[in-house]
Tab-separated table of C-alpha atoms and ligand atoms in Angstrom:
chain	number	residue	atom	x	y	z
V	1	UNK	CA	-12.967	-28.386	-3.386
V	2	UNK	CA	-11.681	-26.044	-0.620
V	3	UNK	CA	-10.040	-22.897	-1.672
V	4	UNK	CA	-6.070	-22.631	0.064
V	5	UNK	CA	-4.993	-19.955	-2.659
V	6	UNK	CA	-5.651	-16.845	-1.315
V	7	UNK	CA	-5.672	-12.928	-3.278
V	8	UNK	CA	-2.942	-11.026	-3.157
V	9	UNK	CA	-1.957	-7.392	-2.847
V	10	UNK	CA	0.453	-5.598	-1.031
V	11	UNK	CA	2.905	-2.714	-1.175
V	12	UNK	CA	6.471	-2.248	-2.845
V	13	UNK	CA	8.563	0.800	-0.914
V	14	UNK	CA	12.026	1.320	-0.250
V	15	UNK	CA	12.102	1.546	3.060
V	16	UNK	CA	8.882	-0.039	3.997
V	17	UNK	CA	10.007	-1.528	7.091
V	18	UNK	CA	7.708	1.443	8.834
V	19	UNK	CA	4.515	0.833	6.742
V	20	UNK	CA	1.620	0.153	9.115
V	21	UNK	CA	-0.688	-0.590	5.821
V	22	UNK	CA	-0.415	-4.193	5.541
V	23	UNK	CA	-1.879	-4.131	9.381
V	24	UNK	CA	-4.458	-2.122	8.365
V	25	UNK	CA	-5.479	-4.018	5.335
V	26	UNK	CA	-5.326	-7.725	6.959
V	27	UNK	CA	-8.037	-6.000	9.830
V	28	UNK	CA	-10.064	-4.907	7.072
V	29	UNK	CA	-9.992	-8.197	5.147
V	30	UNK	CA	-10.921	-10.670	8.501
V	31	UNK	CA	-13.637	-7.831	9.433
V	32	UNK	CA	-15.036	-8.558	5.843
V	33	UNK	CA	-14.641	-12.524	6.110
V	34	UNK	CA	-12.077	-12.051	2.755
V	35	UNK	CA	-9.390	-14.364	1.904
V	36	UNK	CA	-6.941	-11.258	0.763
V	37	UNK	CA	-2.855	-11.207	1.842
V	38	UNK	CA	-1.465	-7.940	1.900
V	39	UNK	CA	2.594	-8.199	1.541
V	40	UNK	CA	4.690	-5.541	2.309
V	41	UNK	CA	7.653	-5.960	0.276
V	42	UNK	CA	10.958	-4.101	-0.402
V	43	UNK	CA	11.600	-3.386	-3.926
V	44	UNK	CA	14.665	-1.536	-4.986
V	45	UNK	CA	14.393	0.980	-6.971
V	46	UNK	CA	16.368	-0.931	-10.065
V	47	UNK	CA	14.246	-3.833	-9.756
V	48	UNK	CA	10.486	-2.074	-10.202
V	49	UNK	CA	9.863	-3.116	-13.507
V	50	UNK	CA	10.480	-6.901	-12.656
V	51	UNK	CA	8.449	-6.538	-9.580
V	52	UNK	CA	5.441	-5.339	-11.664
V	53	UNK	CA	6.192	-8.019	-13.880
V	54	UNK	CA	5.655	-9.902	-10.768
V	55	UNK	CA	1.879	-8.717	-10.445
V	56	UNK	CA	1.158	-10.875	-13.358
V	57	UNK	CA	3.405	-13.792	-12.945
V	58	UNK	CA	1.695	-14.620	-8.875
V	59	UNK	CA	-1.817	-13.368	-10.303
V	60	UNK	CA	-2.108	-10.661	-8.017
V	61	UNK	CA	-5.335	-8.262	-7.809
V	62	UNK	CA	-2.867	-5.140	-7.088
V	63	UNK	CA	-0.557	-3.818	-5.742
V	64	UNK	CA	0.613	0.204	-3.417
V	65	UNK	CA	3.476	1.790	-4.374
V	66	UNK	CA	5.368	4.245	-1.945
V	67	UNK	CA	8.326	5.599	-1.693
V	68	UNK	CA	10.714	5.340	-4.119
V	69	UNK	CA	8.397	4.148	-6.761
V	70	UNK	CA	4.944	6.304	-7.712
V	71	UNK	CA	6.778	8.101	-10.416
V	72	UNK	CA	8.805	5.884	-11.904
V	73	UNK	CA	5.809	3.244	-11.989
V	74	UNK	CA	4.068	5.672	-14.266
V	75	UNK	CA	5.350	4.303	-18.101
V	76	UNK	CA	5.044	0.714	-16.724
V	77	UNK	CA	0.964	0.998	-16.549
V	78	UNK	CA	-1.890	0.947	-19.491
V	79	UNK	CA	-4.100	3.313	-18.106
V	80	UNK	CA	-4.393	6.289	-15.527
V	81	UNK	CA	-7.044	7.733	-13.600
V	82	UNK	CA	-7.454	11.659	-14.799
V	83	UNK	CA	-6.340	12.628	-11.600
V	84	UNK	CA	-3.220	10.175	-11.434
V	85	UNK	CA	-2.502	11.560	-14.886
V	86	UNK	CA	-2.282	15.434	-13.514
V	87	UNK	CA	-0.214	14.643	-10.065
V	88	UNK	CA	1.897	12.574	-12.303
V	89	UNK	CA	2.298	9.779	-9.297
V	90	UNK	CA	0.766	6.739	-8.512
V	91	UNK	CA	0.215	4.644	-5.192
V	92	UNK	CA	-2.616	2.214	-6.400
V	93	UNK	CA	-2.542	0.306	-9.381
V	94	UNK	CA	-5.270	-2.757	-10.474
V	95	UNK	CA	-4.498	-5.586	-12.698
V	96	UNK	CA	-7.512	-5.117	-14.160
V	97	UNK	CA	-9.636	-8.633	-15.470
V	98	UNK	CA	-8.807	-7.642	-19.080
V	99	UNK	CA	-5.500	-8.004	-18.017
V	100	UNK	CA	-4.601	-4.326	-17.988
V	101	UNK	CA	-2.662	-2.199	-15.217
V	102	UNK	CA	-4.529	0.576	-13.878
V	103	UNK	CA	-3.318	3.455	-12.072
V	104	UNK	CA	-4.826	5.573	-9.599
V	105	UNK	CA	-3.692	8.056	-6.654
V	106	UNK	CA	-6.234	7.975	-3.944
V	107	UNK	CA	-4.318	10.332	-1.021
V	108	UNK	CA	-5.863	13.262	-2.788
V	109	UNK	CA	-9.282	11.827	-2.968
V	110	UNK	CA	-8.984	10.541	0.885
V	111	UNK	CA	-8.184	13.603	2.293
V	112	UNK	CA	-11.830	14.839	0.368
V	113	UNK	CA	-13.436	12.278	1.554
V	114	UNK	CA	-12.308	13.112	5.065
V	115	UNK	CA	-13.316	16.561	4.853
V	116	UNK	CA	-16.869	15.331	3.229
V	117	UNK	CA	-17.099	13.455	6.569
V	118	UNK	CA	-16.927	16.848	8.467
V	119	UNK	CA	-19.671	18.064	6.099
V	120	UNK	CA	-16.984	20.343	4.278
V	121	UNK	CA	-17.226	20.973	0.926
V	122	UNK	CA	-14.674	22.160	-1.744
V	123	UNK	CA	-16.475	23.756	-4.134
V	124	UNK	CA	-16.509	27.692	-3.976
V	125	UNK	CA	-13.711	27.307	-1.150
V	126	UNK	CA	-10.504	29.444	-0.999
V	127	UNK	CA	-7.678	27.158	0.171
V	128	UNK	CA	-4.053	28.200	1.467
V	129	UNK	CA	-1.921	24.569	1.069
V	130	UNK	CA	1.206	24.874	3.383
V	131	UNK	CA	3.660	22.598	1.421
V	132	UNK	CA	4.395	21.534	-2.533
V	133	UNK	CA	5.535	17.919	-2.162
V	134	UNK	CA	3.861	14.861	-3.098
V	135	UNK	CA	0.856	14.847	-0.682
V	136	UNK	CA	0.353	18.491	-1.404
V	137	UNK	CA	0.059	18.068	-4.943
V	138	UNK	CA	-2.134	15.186	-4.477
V	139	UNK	CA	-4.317	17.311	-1.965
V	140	UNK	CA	-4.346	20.421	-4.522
V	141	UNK	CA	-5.551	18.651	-7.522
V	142	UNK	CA	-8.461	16.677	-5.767
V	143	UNK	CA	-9.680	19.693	-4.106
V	144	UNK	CA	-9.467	22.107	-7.878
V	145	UNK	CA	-11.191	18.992	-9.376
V	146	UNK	CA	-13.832	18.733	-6.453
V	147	UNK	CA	-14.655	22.571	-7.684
V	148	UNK	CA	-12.102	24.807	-5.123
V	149	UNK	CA	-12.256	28.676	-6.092
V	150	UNK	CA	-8.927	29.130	-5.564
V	151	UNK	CA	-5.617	27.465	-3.961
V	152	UNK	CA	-2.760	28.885	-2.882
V	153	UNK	CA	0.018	27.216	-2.296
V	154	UNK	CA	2.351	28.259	0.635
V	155	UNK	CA	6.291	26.417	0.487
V	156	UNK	CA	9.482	27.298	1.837
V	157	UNK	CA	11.296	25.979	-1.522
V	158	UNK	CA	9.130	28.750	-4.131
V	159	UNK	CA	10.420	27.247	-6.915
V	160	UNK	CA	7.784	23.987	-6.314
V	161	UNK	CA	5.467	25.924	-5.286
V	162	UNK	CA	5.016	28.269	-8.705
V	163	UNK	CA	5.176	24.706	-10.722
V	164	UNK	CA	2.332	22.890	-8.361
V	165	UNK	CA	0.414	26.618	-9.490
V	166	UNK	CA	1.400	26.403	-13.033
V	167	UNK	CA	0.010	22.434	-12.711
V	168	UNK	CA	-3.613	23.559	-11.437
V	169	UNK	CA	-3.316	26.731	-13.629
V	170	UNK	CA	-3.046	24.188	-17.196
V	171	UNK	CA	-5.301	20.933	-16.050
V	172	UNK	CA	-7.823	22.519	-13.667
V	173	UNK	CA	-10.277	25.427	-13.925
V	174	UNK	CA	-9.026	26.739	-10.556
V	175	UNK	CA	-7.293	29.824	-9.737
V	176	UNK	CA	-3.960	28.922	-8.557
V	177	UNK	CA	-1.158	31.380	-6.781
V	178	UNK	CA	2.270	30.983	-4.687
V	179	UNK	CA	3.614	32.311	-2.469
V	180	UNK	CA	7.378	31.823	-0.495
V	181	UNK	CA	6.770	30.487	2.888
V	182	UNK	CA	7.885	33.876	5.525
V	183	UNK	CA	8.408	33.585	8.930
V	184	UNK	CA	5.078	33.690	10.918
V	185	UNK	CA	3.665	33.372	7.621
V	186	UNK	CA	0.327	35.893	7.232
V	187	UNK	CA	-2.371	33.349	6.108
V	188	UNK	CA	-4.984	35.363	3.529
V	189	UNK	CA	-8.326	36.385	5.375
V	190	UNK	CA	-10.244	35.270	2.516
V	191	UNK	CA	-8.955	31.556	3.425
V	192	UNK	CA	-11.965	28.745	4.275
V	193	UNK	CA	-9.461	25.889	4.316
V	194	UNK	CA	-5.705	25.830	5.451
V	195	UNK	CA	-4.105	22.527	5.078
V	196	UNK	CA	-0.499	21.591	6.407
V	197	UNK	CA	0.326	19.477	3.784
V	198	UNK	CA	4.466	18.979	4.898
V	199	UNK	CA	5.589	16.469	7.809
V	200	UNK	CA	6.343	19.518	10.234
V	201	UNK	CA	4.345	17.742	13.670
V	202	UNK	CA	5.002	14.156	12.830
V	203	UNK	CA	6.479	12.418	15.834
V	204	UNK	CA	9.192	12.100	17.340
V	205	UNK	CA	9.055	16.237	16.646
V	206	UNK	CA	5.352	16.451	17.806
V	207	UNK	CA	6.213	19.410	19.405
V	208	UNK	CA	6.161	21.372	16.341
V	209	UNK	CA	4.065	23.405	14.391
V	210	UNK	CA	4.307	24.895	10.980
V	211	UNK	CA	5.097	29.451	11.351
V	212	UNK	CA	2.212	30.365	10.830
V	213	UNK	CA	1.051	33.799	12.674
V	214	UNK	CA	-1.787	31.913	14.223
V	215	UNK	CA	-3.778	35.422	14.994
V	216	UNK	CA	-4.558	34.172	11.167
V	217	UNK	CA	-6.988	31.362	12.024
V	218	UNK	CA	-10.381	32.394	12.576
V	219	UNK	CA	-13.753	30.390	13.783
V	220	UNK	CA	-14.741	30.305	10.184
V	221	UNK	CA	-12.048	28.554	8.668
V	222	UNK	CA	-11.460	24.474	8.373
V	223	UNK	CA	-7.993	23.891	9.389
V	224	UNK	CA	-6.414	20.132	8.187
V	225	UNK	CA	-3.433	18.338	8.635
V	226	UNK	CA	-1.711	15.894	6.798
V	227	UNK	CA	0.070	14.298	9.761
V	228	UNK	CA	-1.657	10.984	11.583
V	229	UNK	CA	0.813	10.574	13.886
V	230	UNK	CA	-0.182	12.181	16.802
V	231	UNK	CA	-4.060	12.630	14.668
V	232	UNK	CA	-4.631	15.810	17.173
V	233	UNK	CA	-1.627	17.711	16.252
V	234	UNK	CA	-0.271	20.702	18.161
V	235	UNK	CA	-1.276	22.301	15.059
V	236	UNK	CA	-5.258	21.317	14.822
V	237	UNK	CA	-5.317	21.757	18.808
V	238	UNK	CA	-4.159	25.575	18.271
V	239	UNK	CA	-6.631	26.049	15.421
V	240	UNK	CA	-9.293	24.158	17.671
V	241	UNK	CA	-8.589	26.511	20.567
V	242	UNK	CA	-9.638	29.443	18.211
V	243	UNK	CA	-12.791	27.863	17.263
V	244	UNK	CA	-11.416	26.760	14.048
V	245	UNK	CA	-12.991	23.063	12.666
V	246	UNK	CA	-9.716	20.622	12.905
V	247	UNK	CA	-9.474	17.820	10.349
V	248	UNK	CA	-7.308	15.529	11.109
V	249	UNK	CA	-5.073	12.988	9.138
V	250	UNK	CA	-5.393	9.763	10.244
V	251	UNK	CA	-8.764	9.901	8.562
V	252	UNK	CA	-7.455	10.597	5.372
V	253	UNK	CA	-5.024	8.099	5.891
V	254	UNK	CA	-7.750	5.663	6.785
V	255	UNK	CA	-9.846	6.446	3.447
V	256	UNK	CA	-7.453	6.152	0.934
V	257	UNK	CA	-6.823	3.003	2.619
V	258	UNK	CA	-10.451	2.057	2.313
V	259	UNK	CA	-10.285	3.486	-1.514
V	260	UNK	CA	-7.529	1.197	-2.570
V	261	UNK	CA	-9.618	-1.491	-0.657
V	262	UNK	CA	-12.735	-1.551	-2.842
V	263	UNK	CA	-10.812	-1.100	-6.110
V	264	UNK	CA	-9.362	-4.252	-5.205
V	265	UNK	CA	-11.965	-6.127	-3.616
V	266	UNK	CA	-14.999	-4.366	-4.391
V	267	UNK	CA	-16.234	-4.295	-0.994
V	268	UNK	CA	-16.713	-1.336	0.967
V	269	UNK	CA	-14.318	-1.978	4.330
V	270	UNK	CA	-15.540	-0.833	7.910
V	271	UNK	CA	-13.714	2.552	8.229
V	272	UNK	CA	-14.332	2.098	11.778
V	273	UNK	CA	-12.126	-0.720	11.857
V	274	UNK	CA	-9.704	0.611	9.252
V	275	UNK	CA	-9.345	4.002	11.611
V	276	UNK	CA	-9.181	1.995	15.071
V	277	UNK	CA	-6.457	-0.425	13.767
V	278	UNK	CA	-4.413	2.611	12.589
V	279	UNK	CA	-4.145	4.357	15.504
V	280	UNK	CA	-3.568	1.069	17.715
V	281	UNK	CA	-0.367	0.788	15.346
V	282	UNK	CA	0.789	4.273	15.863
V	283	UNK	CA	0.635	4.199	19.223
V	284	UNK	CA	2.165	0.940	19.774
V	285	UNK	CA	5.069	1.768	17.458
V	286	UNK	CA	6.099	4.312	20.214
V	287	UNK	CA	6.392	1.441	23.378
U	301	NDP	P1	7.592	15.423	0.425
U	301	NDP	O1	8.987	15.146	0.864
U	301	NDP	O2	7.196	15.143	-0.973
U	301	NDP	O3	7.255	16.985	0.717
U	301	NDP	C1	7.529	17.570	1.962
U	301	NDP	C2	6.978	19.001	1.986
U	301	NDP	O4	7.115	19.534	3.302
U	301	NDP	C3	7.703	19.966	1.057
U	301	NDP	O5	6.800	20.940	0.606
U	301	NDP	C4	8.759	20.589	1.999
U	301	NDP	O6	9.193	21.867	1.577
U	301	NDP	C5	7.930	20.721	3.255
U	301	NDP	N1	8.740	20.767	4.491
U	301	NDP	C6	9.338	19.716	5.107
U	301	NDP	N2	9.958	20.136	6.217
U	301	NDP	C7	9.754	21.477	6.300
U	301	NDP	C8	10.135	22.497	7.242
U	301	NDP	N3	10.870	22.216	8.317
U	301	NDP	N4	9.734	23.773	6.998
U	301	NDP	C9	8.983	24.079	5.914
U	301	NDP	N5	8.592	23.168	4.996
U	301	NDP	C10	8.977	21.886	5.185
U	301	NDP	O7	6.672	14.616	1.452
U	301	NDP	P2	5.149	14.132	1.238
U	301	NDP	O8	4.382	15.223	0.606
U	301	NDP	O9	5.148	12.801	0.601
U	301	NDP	O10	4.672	13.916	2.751
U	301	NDP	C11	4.432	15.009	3.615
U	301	NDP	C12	3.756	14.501	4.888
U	301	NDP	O11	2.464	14.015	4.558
U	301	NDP	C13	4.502	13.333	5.544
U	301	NDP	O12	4.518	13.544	6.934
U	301	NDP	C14	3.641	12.119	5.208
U	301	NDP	O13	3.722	11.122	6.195
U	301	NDP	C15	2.248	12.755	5.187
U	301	NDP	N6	1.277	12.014	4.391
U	301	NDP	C16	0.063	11.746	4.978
U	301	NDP	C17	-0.907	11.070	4.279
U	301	NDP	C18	-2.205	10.779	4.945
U	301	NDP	O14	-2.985	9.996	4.384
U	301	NDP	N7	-2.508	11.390	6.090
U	301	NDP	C19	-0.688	10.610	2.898
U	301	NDP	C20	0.603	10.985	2.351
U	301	NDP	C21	1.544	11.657	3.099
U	301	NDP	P3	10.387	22.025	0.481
U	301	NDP	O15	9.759	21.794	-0.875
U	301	NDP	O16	10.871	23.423	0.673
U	301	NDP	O17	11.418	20.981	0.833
């Protein structure tokens, strides 16, 4: 008998009118001959609990969470991943066959699969994060559990800052420090990584930068960005035109994607594909 049911997983956000995922996902699916749907819905934040309810009641494999939602998702799941449990936020979770939800955060482990790809490795590696919200903190505890020597974390509110240290200081075996973000901020010269982990360069203000005194960047160092929108920031073309290795963050972008993919599926998507689609979607968003 022919199959018309197809699997489904998808996002719930508030907005998620701007969410170039599902686009991303469907690309990856047809590449890999898979009959998935991805649905990006809106799901206020009072209704979350029915809409996880929801997972169960349409048989769905999964399901993204974004904005408002990867917090308060967190005592509506069975089981997290150790690193889920430590950022304390969640934008994958698996309805598992035992019938379980499962939660895991994969922007962290994206953006260290991205620098893998660059043949960087964490461990051993002093890091200065620029930033303390929710991407940073994902960042910071992938990179202390991938083996980082130290981190220090670099934010203009100091307050979030000291608690993102005091997080890697209890769970991880990582040094952790903070620091207030100054103007034309003096990055350490022991740094090997520097990661702009805020939206600062994220069209339509592509024309900024985060203060940093750039004399700071040196050939040796790794510079990332979180931003994928332009992927070669003005920030990553400054640290490029000091010799500095860019990373950008449409890659990470495109393997936490991929991540979320397999625990889903469990298929390995063409990155290729996953990458290429993404950046046809940012730059069409812009006509
Ligand atoms: P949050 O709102 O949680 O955190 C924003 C951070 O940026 C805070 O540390 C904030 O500092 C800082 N910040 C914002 N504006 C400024 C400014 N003008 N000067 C100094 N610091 C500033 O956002 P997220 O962490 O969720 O997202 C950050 C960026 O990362 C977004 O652009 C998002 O699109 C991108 N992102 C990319 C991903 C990828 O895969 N490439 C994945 C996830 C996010 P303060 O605490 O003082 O307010």
């Amino acid at each position: 008998m022919k199959n018309y049911r197809a699997e489904l997983v998808g996002v719930f956000g508030d907005p998620v009118e701007g969410n170039p995922t599902g686009v991303t996902m469907e690309a990856a699916f047809a590449d890999k001959g898979l009959d998935y749907r991805y649905l990006t819905l809106k799901v206020l934040p009072a209704d979350l609990e029915d809409a996880m309810r929801s997972l169960y009641v349409l048989h769905m494999r999964g399901i993204n969470l974004t904005m408002p939602h990867k917090i308060k998702v967190l005592p509506l799941l069975d089981e997290l991943s150790e690193a889920a449990r430590i950022i304390g936020a969640v934008n994958t979770v698996v309805l598992r066959e035992d019938g379980k939800l499962f939660g895991e955060n994969t922007d962290g482990k994206g953006f260290v699969q991205a620098l893998h790809h660059r043949g960087v490795t964490l461990e051993g590696k002093n890091i200065t994060l620029l930033g303390a919200g929710g991407a940073a903190k994902a960042i910071a505890v992938e990179c202390a559990l991938a083996g980082a020597a130290s981190i220090t974390v670099v934010n203009r509110t100091l307050e979030r800052a000291q608690e993102l240290a005091d997080t890697l200081k209890k769970h991880t075996k990582t040094e952790a420090y903070s620091e207030r973000w100054e103007s034309r901020h003096q990055i350490s010269g022991s740094t090997d990584i520097l990661i702009n982990a805020t939206s600062i360069g994220m069209y339509p203000d592509d024309g900024q930068k985060p203060d940093i005194d750039p004399e700071g960047i040196t050939p040796e160092m790794v510079v990332a960005d979180v931003v994928f929108d332009p992927a070669d920031t003005l920030f990553l073309k400054e640290a490029a035109m000091r010799g500095a290795t860019p990373v950008n963050g449409l890659g990470m972008l495109a393997r936490q994607a991929a991540l979320n993919f397999k625990l889903w599926t469990g298929v390995e998507p063409s990155l290729e594909v996953m990458e290429e689609t993404l950046r046809r979607e940012t730059e069409r968003k812009k006509i």
